[in-house]
mmCIF file of C-alpha atoms and ligand atoms in Angstrom:
data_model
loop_
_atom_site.group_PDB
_atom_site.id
_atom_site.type_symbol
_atom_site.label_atom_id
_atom_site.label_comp_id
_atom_site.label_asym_id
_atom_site.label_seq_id
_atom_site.Cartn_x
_atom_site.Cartn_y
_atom_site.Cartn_z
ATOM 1 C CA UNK E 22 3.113 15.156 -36.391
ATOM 2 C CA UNK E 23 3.731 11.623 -35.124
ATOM 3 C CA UNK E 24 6.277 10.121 -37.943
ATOM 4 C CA UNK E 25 5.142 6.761 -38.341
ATOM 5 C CA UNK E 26 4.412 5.164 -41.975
ATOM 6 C CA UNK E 27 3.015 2.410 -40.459
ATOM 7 C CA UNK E 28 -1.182 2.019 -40.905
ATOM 8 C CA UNK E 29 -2.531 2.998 -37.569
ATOM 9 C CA UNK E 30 -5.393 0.345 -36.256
ATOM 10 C CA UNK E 31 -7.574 -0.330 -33.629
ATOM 11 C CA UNK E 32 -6.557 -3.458 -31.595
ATOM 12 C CA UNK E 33 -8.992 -5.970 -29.627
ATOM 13 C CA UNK E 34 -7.469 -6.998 -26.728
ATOM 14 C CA UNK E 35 -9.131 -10.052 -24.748
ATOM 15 C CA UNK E 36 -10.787 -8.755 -21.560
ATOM 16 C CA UNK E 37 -10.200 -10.568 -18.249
ATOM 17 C CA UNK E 38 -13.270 -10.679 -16.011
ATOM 18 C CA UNK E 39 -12.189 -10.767 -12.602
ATOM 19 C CA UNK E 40 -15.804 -11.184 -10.822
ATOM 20 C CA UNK E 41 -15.308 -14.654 -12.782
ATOM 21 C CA UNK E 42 -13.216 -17.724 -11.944
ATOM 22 C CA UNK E 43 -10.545 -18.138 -14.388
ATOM 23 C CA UNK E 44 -11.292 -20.541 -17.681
ATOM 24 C CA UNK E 45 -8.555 -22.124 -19.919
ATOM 25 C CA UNK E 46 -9.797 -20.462 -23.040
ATOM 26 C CA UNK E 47 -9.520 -16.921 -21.447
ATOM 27 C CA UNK E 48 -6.146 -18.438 -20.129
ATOM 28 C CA UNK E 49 -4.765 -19.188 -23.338
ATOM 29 C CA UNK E 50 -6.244 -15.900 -24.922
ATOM 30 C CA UNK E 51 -4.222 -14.046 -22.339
ATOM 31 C CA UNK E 52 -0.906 -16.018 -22.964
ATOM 32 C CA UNK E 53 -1.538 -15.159 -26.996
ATOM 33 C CA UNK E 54 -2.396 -11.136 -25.851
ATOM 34 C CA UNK E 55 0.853 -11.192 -23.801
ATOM 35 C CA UNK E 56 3.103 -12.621 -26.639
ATOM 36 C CA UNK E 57 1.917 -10.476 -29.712
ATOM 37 C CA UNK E 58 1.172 -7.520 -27.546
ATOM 38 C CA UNK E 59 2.593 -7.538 -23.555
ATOM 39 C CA UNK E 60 -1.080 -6.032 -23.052
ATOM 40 C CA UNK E 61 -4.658 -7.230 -22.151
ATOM 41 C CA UNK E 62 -7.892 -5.509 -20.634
ATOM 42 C CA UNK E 63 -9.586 -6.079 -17.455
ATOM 43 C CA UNK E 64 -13.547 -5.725 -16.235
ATOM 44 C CA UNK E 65 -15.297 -6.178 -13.517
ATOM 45 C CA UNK E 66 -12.099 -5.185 -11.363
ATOM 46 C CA UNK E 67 -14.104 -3.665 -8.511
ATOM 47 C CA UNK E 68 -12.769 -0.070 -8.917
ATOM 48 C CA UNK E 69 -15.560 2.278 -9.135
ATOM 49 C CA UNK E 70 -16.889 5.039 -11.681
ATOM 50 C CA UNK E 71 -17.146 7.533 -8.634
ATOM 51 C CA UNK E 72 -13.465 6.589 -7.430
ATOM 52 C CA UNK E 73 -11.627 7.608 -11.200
ATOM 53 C CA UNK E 74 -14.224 10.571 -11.550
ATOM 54 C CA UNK E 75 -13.000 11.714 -8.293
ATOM 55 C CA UNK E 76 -9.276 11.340 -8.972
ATOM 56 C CA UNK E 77 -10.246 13.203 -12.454
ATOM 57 C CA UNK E 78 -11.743 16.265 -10.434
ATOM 58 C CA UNK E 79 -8.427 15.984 -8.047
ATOM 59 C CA UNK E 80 -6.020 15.854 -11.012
ATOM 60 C CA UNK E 81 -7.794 19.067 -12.801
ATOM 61 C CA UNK E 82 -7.653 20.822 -9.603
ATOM 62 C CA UNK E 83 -3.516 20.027 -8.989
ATOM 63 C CA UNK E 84 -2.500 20.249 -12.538
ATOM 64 C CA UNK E 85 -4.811 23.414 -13.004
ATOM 65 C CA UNK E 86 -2.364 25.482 -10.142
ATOM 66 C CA UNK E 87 0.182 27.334 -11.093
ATOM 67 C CA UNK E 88 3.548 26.138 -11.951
ATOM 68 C CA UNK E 89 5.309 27.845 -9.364
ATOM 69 C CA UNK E 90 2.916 26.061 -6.690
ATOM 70 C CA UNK E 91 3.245 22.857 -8.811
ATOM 71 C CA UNK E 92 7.274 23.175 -8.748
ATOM 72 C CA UNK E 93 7.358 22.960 -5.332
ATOM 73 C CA UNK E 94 6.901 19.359 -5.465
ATOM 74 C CA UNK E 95 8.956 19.195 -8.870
ATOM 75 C CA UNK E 96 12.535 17.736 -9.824
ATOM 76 C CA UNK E 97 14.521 20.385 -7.742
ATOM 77 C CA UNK E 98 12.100 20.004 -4.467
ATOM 78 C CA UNK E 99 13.112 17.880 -1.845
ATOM 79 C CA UNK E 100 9.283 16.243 -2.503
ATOM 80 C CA UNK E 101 9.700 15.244 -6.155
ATOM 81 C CA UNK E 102 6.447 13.836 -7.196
ATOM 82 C CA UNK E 103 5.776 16.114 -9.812
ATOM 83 C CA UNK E 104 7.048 15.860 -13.025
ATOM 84 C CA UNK E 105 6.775 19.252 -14.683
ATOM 85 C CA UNK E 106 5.906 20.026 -18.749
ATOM 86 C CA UNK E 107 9.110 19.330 -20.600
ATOM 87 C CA UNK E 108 10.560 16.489 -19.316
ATOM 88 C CA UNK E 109 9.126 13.845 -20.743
ATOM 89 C CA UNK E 110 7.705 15.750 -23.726
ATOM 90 C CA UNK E 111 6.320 19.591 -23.929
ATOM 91 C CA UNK E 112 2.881 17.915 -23.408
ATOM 92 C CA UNK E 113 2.885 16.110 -20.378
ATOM 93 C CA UNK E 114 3.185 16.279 -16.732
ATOM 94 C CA UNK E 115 2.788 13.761 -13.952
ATOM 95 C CA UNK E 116 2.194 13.474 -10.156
ATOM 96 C CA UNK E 117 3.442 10.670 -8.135
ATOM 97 C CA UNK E 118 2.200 8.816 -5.138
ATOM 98 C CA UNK E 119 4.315 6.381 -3.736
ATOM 99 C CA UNK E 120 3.151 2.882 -1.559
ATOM 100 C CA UNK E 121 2.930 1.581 1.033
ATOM 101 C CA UNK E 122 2.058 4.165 2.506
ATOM 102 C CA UNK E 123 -0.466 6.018 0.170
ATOM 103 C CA UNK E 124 -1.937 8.167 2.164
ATOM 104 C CA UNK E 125 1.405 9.752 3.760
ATOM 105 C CA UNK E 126 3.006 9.790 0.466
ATOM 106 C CA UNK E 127 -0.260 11.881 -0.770
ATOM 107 C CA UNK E 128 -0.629 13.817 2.310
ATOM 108 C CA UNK E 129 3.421 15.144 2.062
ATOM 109 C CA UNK E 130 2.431 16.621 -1.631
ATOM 110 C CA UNK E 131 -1.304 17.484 -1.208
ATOM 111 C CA UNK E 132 -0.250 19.730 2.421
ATOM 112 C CA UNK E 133 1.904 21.530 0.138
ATOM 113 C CA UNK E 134 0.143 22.872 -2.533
ATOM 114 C CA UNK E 135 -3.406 22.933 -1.170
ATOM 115 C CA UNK E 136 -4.565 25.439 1.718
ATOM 116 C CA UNK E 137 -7.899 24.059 2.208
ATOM 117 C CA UNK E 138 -7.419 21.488 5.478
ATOM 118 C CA UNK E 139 -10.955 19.334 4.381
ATOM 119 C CA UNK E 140 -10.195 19.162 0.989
ATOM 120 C CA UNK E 141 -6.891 18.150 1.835
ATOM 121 C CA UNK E 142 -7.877 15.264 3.838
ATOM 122 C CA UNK E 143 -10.677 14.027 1.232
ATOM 123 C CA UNK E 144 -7.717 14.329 -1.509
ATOM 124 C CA UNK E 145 -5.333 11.949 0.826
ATOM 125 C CA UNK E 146 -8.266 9.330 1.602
ATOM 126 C CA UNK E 147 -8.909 9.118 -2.198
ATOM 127 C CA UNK E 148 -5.537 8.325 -3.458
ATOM 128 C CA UNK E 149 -4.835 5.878 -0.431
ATOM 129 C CA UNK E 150 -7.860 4.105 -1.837
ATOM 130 C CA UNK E 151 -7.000 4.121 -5.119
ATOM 131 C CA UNK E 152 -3.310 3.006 -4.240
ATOM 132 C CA UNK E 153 -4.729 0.051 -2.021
ATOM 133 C CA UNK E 154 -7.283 -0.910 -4.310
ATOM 134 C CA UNK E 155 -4.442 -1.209 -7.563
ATOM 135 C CA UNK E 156 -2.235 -3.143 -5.198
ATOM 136 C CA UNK E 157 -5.015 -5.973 -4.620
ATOM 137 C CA UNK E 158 -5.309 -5.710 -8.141
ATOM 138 C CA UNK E 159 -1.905 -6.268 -9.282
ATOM 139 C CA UNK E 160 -1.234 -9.273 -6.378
ATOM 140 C CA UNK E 161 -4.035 -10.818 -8.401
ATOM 141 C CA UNK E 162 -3.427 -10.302 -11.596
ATOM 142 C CA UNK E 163 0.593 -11.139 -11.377
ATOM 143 C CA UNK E 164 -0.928 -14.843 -10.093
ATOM 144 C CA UNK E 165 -2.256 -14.632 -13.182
ATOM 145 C CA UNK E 166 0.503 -13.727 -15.382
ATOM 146 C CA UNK E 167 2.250 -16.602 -13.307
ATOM 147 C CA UNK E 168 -0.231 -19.187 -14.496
ATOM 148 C CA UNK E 169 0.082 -18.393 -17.524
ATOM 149 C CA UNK E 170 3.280 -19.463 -17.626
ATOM 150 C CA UNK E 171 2.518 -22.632 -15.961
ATOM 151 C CA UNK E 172 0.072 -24.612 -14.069
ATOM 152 C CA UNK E 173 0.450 -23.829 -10.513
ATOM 153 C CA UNK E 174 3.043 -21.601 -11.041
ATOM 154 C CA UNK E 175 1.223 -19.137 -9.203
ATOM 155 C CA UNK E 176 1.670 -21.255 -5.588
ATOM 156 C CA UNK E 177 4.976 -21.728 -6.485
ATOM 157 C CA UNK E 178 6.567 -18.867 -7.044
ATOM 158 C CA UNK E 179 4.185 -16.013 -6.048
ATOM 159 C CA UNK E 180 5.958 -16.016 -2.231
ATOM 160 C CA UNK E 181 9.538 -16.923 -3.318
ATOM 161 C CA UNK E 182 9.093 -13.715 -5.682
ATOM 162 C CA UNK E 183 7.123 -11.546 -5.886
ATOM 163 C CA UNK E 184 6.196 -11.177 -1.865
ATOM 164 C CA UNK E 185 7.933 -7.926 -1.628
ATOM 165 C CA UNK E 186 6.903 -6.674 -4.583
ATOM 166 C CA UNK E 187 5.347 -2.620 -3.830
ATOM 167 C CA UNK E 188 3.567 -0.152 -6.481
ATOM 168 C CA UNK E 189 3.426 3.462 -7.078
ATOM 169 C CA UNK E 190 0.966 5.323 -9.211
ATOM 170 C CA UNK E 191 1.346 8.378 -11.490
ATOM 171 C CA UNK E 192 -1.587 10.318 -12.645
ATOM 172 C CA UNK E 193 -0.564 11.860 -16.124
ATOM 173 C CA UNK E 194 -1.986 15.217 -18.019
ATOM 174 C CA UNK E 195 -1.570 15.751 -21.339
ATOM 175 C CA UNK E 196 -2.040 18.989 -22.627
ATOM 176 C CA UNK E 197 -2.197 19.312 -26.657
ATOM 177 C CA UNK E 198 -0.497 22.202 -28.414
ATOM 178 C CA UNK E 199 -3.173 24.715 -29.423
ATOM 179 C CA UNK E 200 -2.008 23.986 -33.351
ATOM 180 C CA UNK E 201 -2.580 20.757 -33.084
ATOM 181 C CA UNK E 202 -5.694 20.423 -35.445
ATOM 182 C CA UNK E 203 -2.832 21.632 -38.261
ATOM 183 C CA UNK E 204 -0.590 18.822 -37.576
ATOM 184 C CA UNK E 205 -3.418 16.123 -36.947
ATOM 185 C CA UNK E 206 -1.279 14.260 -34.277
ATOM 186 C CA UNK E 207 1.414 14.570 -32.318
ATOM 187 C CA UNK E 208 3.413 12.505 -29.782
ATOM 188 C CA UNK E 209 2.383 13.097 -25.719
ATOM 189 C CA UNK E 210 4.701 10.376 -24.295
ATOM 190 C CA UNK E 211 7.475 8.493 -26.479
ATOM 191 C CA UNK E 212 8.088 5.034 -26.954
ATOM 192 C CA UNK E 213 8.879 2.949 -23.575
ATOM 193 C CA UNK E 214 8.312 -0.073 -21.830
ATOM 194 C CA UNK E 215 7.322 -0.040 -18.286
ATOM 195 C CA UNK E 216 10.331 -0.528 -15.597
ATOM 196 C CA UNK E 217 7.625 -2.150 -13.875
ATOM 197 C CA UNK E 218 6.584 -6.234 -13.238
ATOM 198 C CA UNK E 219 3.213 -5.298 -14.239
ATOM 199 C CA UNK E 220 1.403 -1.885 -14.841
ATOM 200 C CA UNK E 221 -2.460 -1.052 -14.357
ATOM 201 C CA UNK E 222 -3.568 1.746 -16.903
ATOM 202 C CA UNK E 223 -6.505 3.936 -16.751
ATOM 203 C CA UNK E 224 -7.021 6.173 -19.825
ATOM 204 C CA UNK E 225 -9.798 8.305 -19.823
ATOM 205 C CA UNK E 226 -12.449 8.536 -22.906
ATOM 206 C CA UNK E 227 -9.952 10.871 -25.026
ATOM 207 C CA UNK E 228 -7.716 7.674 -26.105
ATOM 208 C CA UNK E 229 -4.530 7.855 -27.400
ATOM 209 C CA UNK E 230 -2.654 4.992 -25.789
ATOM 210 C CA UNK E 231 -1.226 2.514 -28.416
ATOM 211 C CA UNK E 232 1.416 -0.413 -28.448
ATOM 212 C CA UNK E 233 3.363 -1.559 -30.954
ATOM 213 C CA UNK E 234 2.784 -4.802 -32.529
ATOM 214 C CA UNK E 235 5.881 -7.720 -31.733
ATOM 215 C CA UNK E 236 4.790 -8.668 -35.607
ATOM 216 C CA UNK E 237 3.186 -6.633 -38.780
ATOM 217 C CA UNK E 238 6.276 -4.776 -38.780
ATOM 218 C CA UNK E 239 6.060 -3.029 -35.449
ATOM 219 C CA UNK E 240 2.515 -1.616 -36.232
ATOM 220 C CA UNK E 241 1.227 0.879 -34.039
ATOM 221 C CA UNK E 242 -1.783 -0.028 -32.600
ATOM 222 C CA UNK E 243 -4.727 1.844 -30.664
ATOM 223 C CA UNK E 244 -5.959 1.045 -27.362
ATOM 224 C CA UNK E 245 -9.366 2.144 -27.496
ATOM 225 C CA UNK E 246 -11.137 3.509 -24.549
ATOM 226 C CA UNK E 247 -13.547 1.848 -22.937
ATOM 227 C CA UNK E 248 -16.098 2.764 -20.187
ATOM 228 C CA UNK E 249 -15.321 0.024 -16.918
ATOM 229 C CA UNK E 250 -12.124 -1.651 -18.317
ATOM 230 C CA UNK E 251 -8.373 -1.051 -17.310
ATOM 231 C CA UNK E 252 -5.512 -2.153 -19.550
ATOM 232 C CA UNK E 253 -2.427 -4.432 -18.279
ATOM 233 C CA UNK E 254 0.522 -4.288 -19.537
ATOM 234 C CA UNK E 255 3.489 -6.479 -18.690
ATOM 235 C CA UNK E 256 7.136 -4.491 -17.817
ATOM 236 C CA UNK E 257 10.299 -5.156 -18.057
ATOM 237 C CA UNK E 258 11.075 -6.460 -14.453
ATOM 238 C CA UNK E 259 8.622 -9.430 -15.959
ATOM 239 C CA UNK E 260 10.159 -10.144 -18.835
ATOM 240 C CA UNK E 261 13.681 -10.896 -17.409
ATOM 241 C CA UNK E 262 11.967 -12.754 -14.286
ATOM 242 C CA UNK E 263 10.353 -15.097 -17.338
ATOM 243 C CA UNK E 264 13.236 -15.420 -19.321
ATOM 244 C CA UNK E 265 10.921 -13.676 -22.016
ATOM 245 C CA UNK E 266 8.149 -16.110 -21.852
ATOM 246 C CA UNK E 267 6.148 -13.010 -20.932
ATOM 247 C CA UNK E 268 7.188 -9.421 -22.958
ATOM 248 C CA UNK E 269 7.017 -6.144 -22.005
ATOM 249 C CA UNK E 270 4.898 -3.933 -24.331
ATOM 250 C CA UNK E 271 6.357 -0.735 -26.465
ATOM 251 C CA UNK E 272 4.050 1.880 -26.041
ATOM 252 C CA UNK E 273 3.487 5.713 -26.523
ATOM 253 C CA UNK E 274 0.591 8.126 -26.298
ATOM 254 C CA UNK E 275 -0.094 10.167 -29.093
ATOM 255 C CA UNK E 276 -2.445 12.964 -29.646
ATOM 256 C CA UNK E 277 -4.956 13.765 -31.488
ATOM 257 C CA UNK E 278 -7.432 15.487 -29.776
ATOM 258 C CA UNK E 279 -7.240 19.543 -28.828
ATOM 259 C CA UNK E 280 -8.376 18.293 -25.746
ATOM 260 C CA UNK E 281 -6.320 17.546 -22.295
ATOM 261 C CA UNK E 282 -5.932 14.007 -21.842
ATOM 262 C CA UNK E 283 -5.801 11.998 -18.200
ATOM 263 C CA UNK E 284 -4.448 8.601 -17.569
ATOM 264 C CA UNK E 285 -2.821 6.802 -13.945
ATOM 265 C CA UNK E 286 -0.932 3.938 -14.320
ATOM 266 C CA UNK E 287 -0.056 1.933 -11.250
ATOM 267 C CA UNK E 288 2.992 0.180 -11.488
ATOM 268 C CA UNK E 289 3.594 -3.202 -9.798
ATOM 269 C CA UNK E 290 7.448 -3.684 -9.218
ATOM 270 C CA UNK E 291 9.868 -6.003 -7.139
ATOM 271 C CA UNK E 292 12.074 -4.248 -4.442
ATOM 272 C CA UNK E 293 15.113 -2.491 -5.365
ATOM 273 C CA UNK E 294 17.283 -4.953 -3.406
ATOM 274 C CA UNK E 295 15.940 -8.202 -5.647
ATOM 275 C CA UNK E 296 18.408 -10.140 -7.489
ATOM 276 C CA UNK E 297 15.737 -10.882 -10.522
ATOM 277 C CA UNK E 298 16.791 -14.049 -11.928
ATOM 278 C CA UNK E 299 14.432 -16.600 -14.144
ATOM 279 C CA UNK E 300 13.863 -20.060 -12.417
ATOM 280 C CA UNK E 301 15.052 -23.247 -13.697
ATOM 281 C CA UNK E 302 11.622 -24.679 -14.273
ATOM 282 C CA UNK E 303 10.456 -20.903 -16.031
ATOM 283 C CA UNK E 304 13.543 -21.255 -18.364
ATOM 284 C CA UNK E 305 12.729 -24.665 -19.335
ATOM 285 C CA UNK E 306 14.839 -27.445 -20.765
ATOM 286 C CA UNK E 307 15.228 -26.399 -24.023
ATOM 287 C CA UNK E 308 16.206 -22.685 -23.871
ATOM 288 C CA UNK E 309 19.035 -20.842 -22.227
ATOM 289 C CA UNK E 310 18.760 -18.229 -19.380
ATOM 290 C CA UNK E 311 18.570 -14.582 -21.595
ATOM 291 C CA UNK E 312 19.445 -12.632 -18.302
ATOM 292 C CA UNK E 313 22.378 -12.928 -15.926
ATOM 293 C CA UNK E 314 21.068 -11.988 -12.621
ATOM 294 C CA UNK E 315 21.070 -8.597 -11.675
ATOM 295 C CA UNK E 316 20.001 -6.214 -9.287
ATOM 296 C CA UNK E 317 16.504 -4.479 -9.163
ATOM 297 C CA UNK E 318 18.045 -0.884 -8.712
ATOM 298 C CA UNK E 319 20.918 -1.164 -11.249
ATOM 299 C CA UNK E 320 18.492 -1.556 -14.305
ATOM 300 C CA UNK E 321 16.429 1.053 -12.438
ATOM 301 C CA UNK E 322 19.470 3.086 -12.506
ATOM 302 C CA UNK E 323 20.256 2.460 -15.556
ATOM 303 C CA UNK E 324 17.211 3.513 -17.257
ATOM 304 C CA UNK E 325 17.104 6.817 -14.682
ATOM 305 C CA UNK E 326 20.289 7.925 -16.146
ATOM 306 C CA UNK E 327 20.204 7.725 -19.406
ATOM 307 C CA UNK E 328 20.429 11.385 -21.251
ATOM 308 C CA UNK E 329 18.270 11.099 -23.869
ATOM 309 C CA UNK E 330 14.547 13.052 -23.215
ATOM 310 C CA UNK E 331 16.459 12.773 -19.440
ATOM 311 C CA UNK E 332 12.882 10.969 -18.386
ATOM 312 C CA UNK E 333 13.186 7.588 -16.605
ATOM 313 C CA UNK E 334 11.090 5.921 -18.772
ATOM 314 C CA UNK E 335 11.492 7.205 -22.400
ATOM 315 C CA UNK E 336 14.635 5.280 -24.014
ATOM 316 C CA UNK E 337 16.227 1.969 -23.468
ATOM 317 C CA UNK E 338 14.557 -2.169 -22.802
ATOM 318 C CA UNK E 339 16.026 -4.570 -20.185
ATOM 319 C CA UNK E 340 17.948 -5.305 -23.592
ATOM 320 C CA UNK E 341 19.749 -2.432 -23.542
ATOM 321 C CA UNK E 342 20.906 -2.666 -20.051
ATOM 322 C CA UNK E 343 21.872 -6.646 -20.559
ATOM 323 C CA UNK E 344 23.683 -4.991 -23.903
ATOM 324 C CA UNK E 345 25.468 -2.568 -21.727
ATOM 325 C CA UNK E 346 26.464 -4.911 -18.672
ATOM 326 C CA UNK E 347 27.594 -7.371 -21.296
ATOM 327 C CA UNK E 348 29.825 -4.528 -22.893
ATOM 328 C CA UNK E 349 30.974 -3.646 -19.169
ATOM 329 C CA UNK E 350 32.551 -6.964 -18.206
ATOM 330 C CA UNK E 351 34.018 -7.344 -21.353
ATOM 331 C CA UNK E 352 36.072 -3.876 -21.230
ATOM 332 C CA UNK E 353 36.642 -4.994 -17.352
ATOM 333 C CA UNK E 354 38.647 -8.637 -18.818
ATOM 334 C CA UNK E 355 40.047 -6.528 -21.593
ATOM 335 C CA UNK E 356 41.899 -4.274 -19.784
HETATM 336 O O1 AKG Q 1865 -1.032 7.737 -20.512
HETATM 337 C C1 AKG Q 1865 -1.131 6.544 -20.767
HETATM 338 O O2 AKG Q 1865 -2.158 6.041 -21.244
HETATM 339 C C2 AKG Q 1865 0.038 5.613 -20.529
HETATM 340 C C3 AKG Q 1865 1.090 6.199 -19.658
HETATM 341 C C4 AKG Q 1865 2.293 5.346 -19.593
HETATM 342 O O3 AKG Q 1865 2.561 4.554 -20.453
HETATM 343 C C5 AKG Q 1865 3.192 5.456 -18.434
HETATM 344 O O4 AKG Q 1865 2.975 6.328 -17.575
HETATM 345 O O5 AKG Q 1865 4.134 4.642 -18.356
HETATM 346 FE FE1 FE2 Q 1866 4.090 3.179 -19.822
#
C-alpha cells in the first residue's frame, strides 16, 4: 500500500500546442506549471497513434520473453539496456535505447534476443524513429523552457548550451502484484527527479504517474492519461543550469490497477563533459548563484552510486549532491 496521508487529486496541467505559434498567456501558464509543478502537457506534437501502438506491441513482445533471454542484455551483460524486476522496485523493468545513434543502439539489443531477421529490422526502424522524433521534440521544447525564463533567451543561450545536449529513451513495464486488489495501491517506481534537462513522458491509458505538489504540503498529485498528449517534465540538469528559476518535478508511479502498465520517457540531457553553470543574466541581480559549477558526469555519478534501491534514479536531488560536495571541501580544508 502506497503510505501517503496526503489526499490524492487529479491535477490539470496547461497543454502546449505545438502545431500553434507560441502566445504569452500559454507562456506565462507554462512558467506557473513549471514553478508549482516542474511538469506540463503537450498536443499536437506530431508523434503518431500508430508509432506508440507499435512500440506498445514491441515492448509486450521483449518484456513478454523470458528472463534468461531478457538478462542477456541486463546489469551483468556487456549490453546493459535492460533493467531487470527488482531493481528499481519488484514491479518494474526497463529497456534502454541510447542516441545518437538509435537505430544501432536498438539493433545491438534487438539482434540479441530476437531470431526473426524482418522483425528485427522493423523493431530497429521503429525505435530510431521514435528516438529522432523525441529529439526534435525536446530541441523545441527546451527553446521553450528557455523563453520562459526570458525573452530571447532562447537565441541566446540555446547554442552556448545546450548544442550538445543528446537523449536516451527507456520504455518501462510495470507489472502489478497479483494481490494487489487487497492492498488497493502500491508503489511501481519511487520518488525521483529526472537526472535529465528535460524528459518527454508517454504513459499509456492505465495512469498512475503523479508529482508532488512544491506547495499543499507536498500533495501527491495524478497525471491523468490522456489520448494524443505527452507530459514534460523539467530535470535536474535544468534546475541547476537556471539557478532554480525552473524546478525539477518529484515524481513516482503508483499502482492501482491489476493490470501491466507501459510508459517511455525520453530524456533530454547535456553531455557528460559540461561544466553546468547558471549565467549571469539567468541568476539575475538580486539572487545569488545556488550551484557552484560542476561537472555533468559527477552528479551523474553521484546519483548512480548511491546504495539505496541501488537504481540511478530513485534517491537523492541536485541538492543532495551540492549538500555532499559542500560537505567534501569542507572535510578537504579541515584536515
Ligand atoms: O512511468 C512513468 O510514467 C514515469 C517513468 C519515470 O518517471 C522515469 O522513467 O523516470
Ligand atoms: Fe522520472
Amino acid at each position: 500500500m502506497v503510505s501517503d496521508s496526503c489526499l490524492e487529486t487529479t491535477l490539470n496541467l496547461p497543454s502546449l500546442d505545438l502545431s500553434k505559434p507560441l502566445q504569452p498567456s500559454s507562456l506565462s501558464s507554462l512558467s506557473e506549471a513549471c514553478h508549482q509543478w516542474g511538469f506540463f502537457n503537450i498536443v499536437n506534437h506530431g508523434i503518431s497513434r500508430d508509432l506508440f501502438a507499435n512500440i506498445k506491441s514491441f515492448s509486450n513482445q521483449l518484456f513478454d520473453l523470458p528472463s534468461e533471454a531478457k538478462l542477456k542484455l541486463g546489469p551483468s551483460s556487456c549490453i546493459k539496456t535492460y533493467t531487470p524486476h527488482f531493481i528499481a522496485s519488484p514491479y518494474f523493468e526497463s529497456f534502454r535505447v541510447c542516441g545518437p545513434d538509435f537505430h544501432s543502439s536498438a539493433q545491438d539489443s534487438i539482434e540479441v534476443v530476437f531470431n526473426d531477421t524482418t522483425n528485427r529490422h522493423e523493431f530497429g526502424e521503429m525505435l530510431e524513429e521514435y528516438g529522432k522524433k523525441m529529439t526534435e521534440l525536446a530541441k523545441e521544447i527546451t527553446k521553450i523552457a528557455l523563453t520562459i525564463l526570458g525573452d530571447g533567451f532562447d537565441t541566446r543561450f540555446y547554442d552556448i548550451d545546450f548544442n550538445n545536449c543528446h537523449g536516451y529513451f527507456r520504455i518501462n513495464r510495470y507489472s502489478p502484484p497479483t494481490n494487489l486488489e487487497d492492498k488497493t495501491s502500491t508503489e511501481g517506481l519511487g520518488m525521483h527527479t529526472d537526472m535529465s534537462c528535460i524528459t518527454i513522458v508517454y504513459q499509456d491509458e492505465i495512469g498512475g504517474l503523479q508529482v508532488k505538489s512544491k506547495k499543499d504540503e507536498g500533495r501527491w498529485m495524478d497525471i491523468v492519461p490522456s489520448e494524443g498528449t505527452l507530459v514534460v517534465n523539467i530535470g535536474d540538469l535544468l534546475q541547476a543550469w537556471s539557478n532554480d528559476k525552473l524546478v525539477s518535478s518529484e515524481h513516482r508511479v503508483v499502482l492501482t490497477k491489476p493490470v501491466n502498465r507501459l510508459s517511455v520517457a525520453f530524456f533530454w540531457c547535456f553531455e557528460d563533459e559540461k561544466v553546468i553553470s547558471a549565467p549571469d543574466e539567468v541568476v539575475g541581480d538580486e539572487d545569488v548563484r545556488l550551484y557552484d559549477p560542476f561537472v555533468c558526469l559527477d552528479y551523474l555519478k553521484f546519483r548512480e552510486s548511491n546504495e539505496e534501491g541501488k537504481f540511478e534514479k530513485v534517491g537523492f536531488t541536485v541538492k543532495d549532491f551540492v549538500t555532499h560536495n559542500t560537505k567534501n571541501c569542507l572535510q578537504k580544508s579541515i584536515s
